[in-house]
Coordinates of C-alpha atoms and ligand atoms in Angstrom, one line a residue:
X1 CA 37.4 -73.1 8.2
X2 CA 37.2 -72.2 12.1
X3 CA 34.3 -69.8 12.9
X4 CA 33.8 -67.0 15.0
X5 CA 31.4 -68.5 17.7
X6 CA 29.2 -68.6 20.8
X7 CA 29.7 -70.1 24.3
X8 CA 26.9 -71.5 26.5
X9 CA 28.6 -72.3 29.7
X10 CA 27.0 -75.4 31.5
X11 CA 25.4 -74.0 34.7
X12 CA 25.5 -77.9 35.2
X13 CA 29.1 -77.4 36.7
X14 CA 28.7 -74.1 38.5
X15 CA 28.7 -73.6 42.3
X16 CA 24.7 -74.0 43.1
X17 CA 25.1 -72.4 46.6
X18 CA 26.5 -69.7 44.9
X19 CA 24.0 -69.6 41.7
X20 CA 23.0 -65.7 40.8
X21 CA 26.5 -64.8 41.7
X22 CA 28.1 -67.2 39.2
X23 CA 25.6 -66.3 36.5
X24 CA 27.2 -62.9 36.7
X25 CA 30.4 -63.5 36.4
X26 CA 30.2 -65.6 33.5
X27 CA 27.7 -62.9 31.8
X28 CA 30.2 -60.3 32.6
X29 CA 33.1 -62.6 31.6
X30 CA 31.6 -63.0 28.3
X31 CA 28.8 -65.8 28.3
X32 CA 26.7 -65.5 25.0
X33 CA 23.8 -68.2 26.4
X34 CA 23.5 -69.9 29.7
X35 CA 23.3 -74.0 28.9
X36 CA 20.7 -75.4 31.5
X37 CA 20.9 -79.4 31.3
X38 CA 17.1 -80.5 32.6
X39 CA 17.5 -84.8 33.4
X40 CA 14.5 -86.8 34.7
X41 CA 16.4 -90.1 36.0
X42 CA 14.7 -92.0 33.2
X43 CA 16.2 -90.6 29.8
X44 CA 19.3 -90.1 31.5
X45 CA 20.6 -91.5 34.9
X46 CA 20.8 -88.3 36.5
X47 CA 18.3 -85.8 38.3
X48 CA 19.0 -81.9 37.7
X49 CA 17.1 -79.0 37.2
X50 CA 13.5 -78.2 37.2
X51 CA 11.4 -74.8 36.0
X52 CA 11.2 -73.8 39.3
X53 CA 15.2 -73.2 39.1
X54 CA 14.8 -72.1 35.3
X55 CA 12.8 -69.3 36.4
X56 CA 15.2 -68.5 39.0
X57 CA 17.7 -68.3 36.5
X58 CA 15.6 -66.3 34.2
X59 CA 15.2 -63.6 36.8
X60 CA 18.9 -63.8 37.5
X61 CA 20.7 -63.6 34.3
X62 CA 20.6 -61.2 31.1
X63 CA 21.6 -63.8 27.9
X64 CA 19.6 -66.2 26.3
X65 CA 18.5 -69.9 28.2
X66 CA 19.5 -72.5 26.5
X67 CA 17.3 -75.4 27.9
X68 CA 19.0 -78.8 27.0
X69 CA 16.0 -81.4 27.9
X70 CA 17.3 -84.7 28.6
X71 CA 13.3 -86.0 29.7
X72 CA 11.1 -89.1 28.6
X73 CA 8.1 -87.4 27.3
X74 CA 9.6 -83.7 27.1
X75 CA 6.3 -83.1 25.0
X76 CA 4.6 -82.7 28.3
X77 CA 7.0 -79.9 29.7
X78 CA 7.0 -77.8 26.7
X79 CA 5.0 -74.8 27.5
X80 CA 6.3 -75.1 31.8
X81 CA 9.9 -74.3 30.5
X82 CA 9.1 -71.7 28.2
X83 CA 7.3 -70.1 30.8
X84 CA 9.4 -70.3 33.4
X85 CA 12.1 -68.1 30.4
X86 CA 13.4 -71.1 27.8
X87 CA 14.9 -68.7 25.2
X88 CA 16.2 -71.8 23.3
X89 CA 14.2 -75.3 24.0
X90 CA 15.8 -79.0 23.2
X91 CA 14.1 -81.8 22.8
X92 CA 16.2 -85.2 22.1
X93 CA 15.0 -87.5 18.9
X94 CA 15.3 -90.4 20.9
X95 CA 13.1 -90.0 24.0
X96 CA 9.6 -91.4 24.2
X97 CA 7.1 -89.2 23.1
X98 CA 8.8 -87.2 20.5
X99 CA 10.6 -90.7 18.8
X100 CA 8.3 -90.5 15.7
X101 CA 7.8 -88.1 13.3
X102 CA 4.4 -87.1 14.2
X103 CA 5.2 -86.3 17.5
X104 CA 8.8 -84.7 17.0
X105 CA 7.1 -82.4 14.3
X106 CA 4.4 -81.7 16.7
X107 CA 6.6 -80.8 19.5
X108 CA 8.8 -78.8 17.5
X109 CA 6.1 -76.7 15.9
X110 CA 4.3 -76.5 19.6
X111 CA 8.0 -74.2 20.9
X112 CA 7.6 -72.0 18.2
X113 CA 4.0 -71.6 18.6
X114 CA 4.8 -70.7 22.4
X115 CA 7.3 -68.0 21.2
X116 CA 10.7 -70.0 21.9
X117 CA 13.4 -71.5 19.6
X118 CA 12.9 -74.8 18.7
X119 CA 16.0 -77.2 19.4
X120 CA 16.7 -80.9 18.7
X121 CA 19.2 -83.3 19.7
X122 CA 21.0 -86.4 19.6
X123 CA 23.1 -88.8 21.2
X124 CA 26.7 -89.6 20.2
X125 CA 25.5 -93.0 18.5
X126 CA 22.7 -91.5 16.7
X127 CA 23.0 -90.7 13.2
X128 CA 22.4 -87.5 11.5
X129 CA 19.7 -89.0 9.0
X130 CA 17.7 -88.8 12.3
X131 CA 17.2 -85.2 12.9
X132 CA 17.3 -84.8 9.2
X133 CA 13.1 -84.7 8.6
X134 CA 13.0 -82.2 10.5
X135 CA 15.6 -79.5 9.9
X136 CA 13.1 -77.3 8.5
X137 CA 11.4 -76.7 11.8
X138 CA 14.4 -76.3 13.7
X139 CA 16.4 -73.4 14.9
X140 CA 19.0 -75.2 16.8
X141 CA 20.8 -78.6 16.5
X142 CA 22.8 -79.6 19.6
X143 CA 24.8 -82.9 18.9
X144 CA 26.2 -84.3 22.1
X145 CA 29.4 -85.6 22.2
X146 CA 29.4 -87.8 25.1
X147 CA 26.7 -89.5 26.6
X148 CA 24.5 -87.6 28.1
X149 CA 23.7 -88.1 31.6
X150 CA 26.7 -85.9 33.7
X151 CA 29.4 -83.3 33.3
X152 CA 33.1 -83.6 33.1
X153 CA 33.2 -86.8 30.5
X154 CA 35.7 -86.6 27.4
X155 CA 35.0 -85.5 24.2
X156 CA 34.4 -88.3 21.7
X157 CA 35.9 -87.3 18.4
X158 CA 34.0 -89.9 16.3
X159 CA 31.1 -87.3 16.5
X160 CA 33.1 -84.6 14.2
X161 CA 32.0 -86.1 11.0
X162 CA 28.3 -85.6 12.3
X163 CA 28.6 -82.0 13.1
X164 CA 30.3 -81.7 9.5
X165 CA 27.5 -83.6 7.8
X166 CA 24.6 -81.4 9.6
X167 CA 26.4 -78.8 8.5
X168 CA 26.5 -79.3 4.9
X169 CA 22.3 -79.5 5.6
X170 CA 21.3 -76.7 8.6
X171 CA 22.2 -73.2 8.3
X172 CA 20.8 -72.6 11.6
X173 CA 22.3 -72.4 15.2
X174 CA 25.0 -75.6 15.9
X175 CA 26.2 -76.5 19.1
X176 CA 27.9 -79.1 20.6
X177 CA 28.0 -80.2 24.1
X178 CA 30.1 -82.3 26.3
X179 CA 34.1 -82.6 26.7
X180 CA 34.1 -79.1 25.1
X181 CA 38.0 -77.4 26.2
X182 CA 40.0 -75.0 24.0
X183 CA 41.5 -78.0 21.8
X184 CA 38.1 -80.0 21.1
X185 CA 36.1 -76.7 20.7
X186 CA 38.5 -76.0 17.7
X187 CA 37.8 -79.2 16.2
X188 CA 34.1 -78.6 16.3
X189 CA 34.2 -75.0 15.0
X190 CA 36.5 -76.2 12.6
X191 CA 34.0 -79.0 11.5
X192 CA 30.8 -76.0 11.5
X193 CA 29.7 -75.7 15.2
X194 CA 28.8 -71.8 15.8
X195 CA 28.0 -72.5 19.8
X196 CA 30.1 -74.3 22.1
X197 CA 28.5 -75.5 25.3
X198 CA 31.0 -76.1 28.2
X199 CA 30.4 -76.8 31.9
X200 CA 34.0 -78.3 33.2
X201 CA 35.9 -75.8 30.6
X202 CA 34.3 -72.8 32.3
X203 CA 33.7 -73.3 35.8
X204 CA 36.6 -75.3 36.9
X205 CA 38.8 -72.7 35.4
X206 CA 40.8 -70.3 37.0
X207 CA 39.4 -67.4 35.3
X208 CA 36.2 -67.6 33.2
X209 CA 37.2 -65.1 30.8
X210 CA 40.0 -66.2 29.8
X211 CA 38.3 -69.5 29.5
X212 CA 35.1 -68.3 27.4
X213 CA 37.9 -66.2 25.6
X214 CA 39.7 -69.4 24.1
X215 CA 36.7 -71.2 23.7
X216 CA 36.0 -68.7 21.1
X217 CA 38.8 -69.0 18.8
Ligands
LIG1 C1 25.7 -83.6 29.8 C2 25.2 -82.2 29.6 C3 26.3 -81.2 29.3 C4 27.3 -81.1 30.4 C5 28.6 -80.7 29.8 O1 24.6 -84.5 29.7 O2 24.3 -82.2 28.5 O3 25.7 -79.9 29.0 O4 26.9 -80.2 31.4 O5 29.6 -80.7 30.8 P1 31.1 -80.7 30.4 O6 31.4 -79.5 29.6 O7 31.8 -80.7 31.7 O8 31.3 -81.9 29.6
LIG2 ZN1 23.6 -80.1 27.9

């Protein structure tokens, strides 16, 4: 069964210089969320976007933020992000500081004490058992489906049965992210994803609508 779902386009792939303006066009072309991909050089080998720019975003944009942190120790920047407008905050079960179940639990339970929606995620070679403890005290899963680290990468189809087996356990918001185009979006809505996230897909497209449009199904 294919879903009706949401799209989260990547600001990741937008034009930066051009920021507030291509926030509105992609609200106005349909954008359910705005995906924000936060990378410390350590977790993943890439630098991106701070809270400074999160709140810059906040104050520019009308739709949910969906903050995608890809940090060691994202436990310390819990409460800067969700200040600075983190509808939506991910933490990845892999990174150090949130790797155990203390911790995850504690981190998890910390973004819905500070009034956000508490998000985990995991890499394409991580299994689903992981996140499985801790289900109960999430609101979002976000499976990537290619390494994380940069934009523009292709899907890798070996995460499907994943997103089909997290289904079968979470009732709750599922989104995957990475490679995401009209034909692998299907697959994952067809395999229980409700939110596509898409950087490439969207901004490299001739016309954002139509792009969101098919992304929807
Ligand atoms: C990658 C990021 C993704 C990325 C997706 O680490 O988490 O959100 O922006 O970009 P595309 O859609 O181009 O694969
Ligand atoms: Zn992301």
């Amino acid at each position: 069964m294919s879903r009706p779902c949401r799209v989260a386009p990547s600001l990741l792939a937008c034009d930066f210089s051009r920021l507030a303006d291509e926030i509105h066009q992609v609200q106005e072309a349909g954008a359910d969320w705005l995906h924000i991909d936060v990378m410390d050089g350590h977790f993943v080998p890439n630098l991106t976007i701070g809270p400074v720019v999160v709140e810059a975003i906040r104050r520019s944009s009308q739709v949910p933020l969906d903050v995608h942190l890809m940090l060691d120790h994202p436990e310390r920047y819990l409460k800067i992000f969700i200040d600075a407008g983190a509808s939506y905050l991910t933490v990845h079960v892999e990174a150090p500081g949130v790797a155990n179940p203390g911790q995850m639990q504690q981190a998890l339970g910390e973004i819905r004490r500070l009034g956000a929606r508490a998000g985990v995620s995991l890499r394409p070679r991580t299994a689903a058992e992981a996140i499985r403890p801790y289900l109960d005290q999430t609101d979002l899963v976000l499976v990537m489906s290619v390494e994380p680290g940069f934009g523009g990468q292709a899907f890798l189809p070996d995460v499907l049965p994943k997103v089909r087996q997290i289904r079968e356990w979470f009732a709750g918001e599922l989104s995957v992210d990475g490679g995401i185009t009209a034909q692998t979006g299907r697959l994952c809505r067809e395999a229980g994803a409700n939110v596509l996230i898409a950087g490439t897909a969207v901004f490299r497209s001739a016309s954002y609508r139509d792009a969101i449009h098919s992304l929807k199904g």
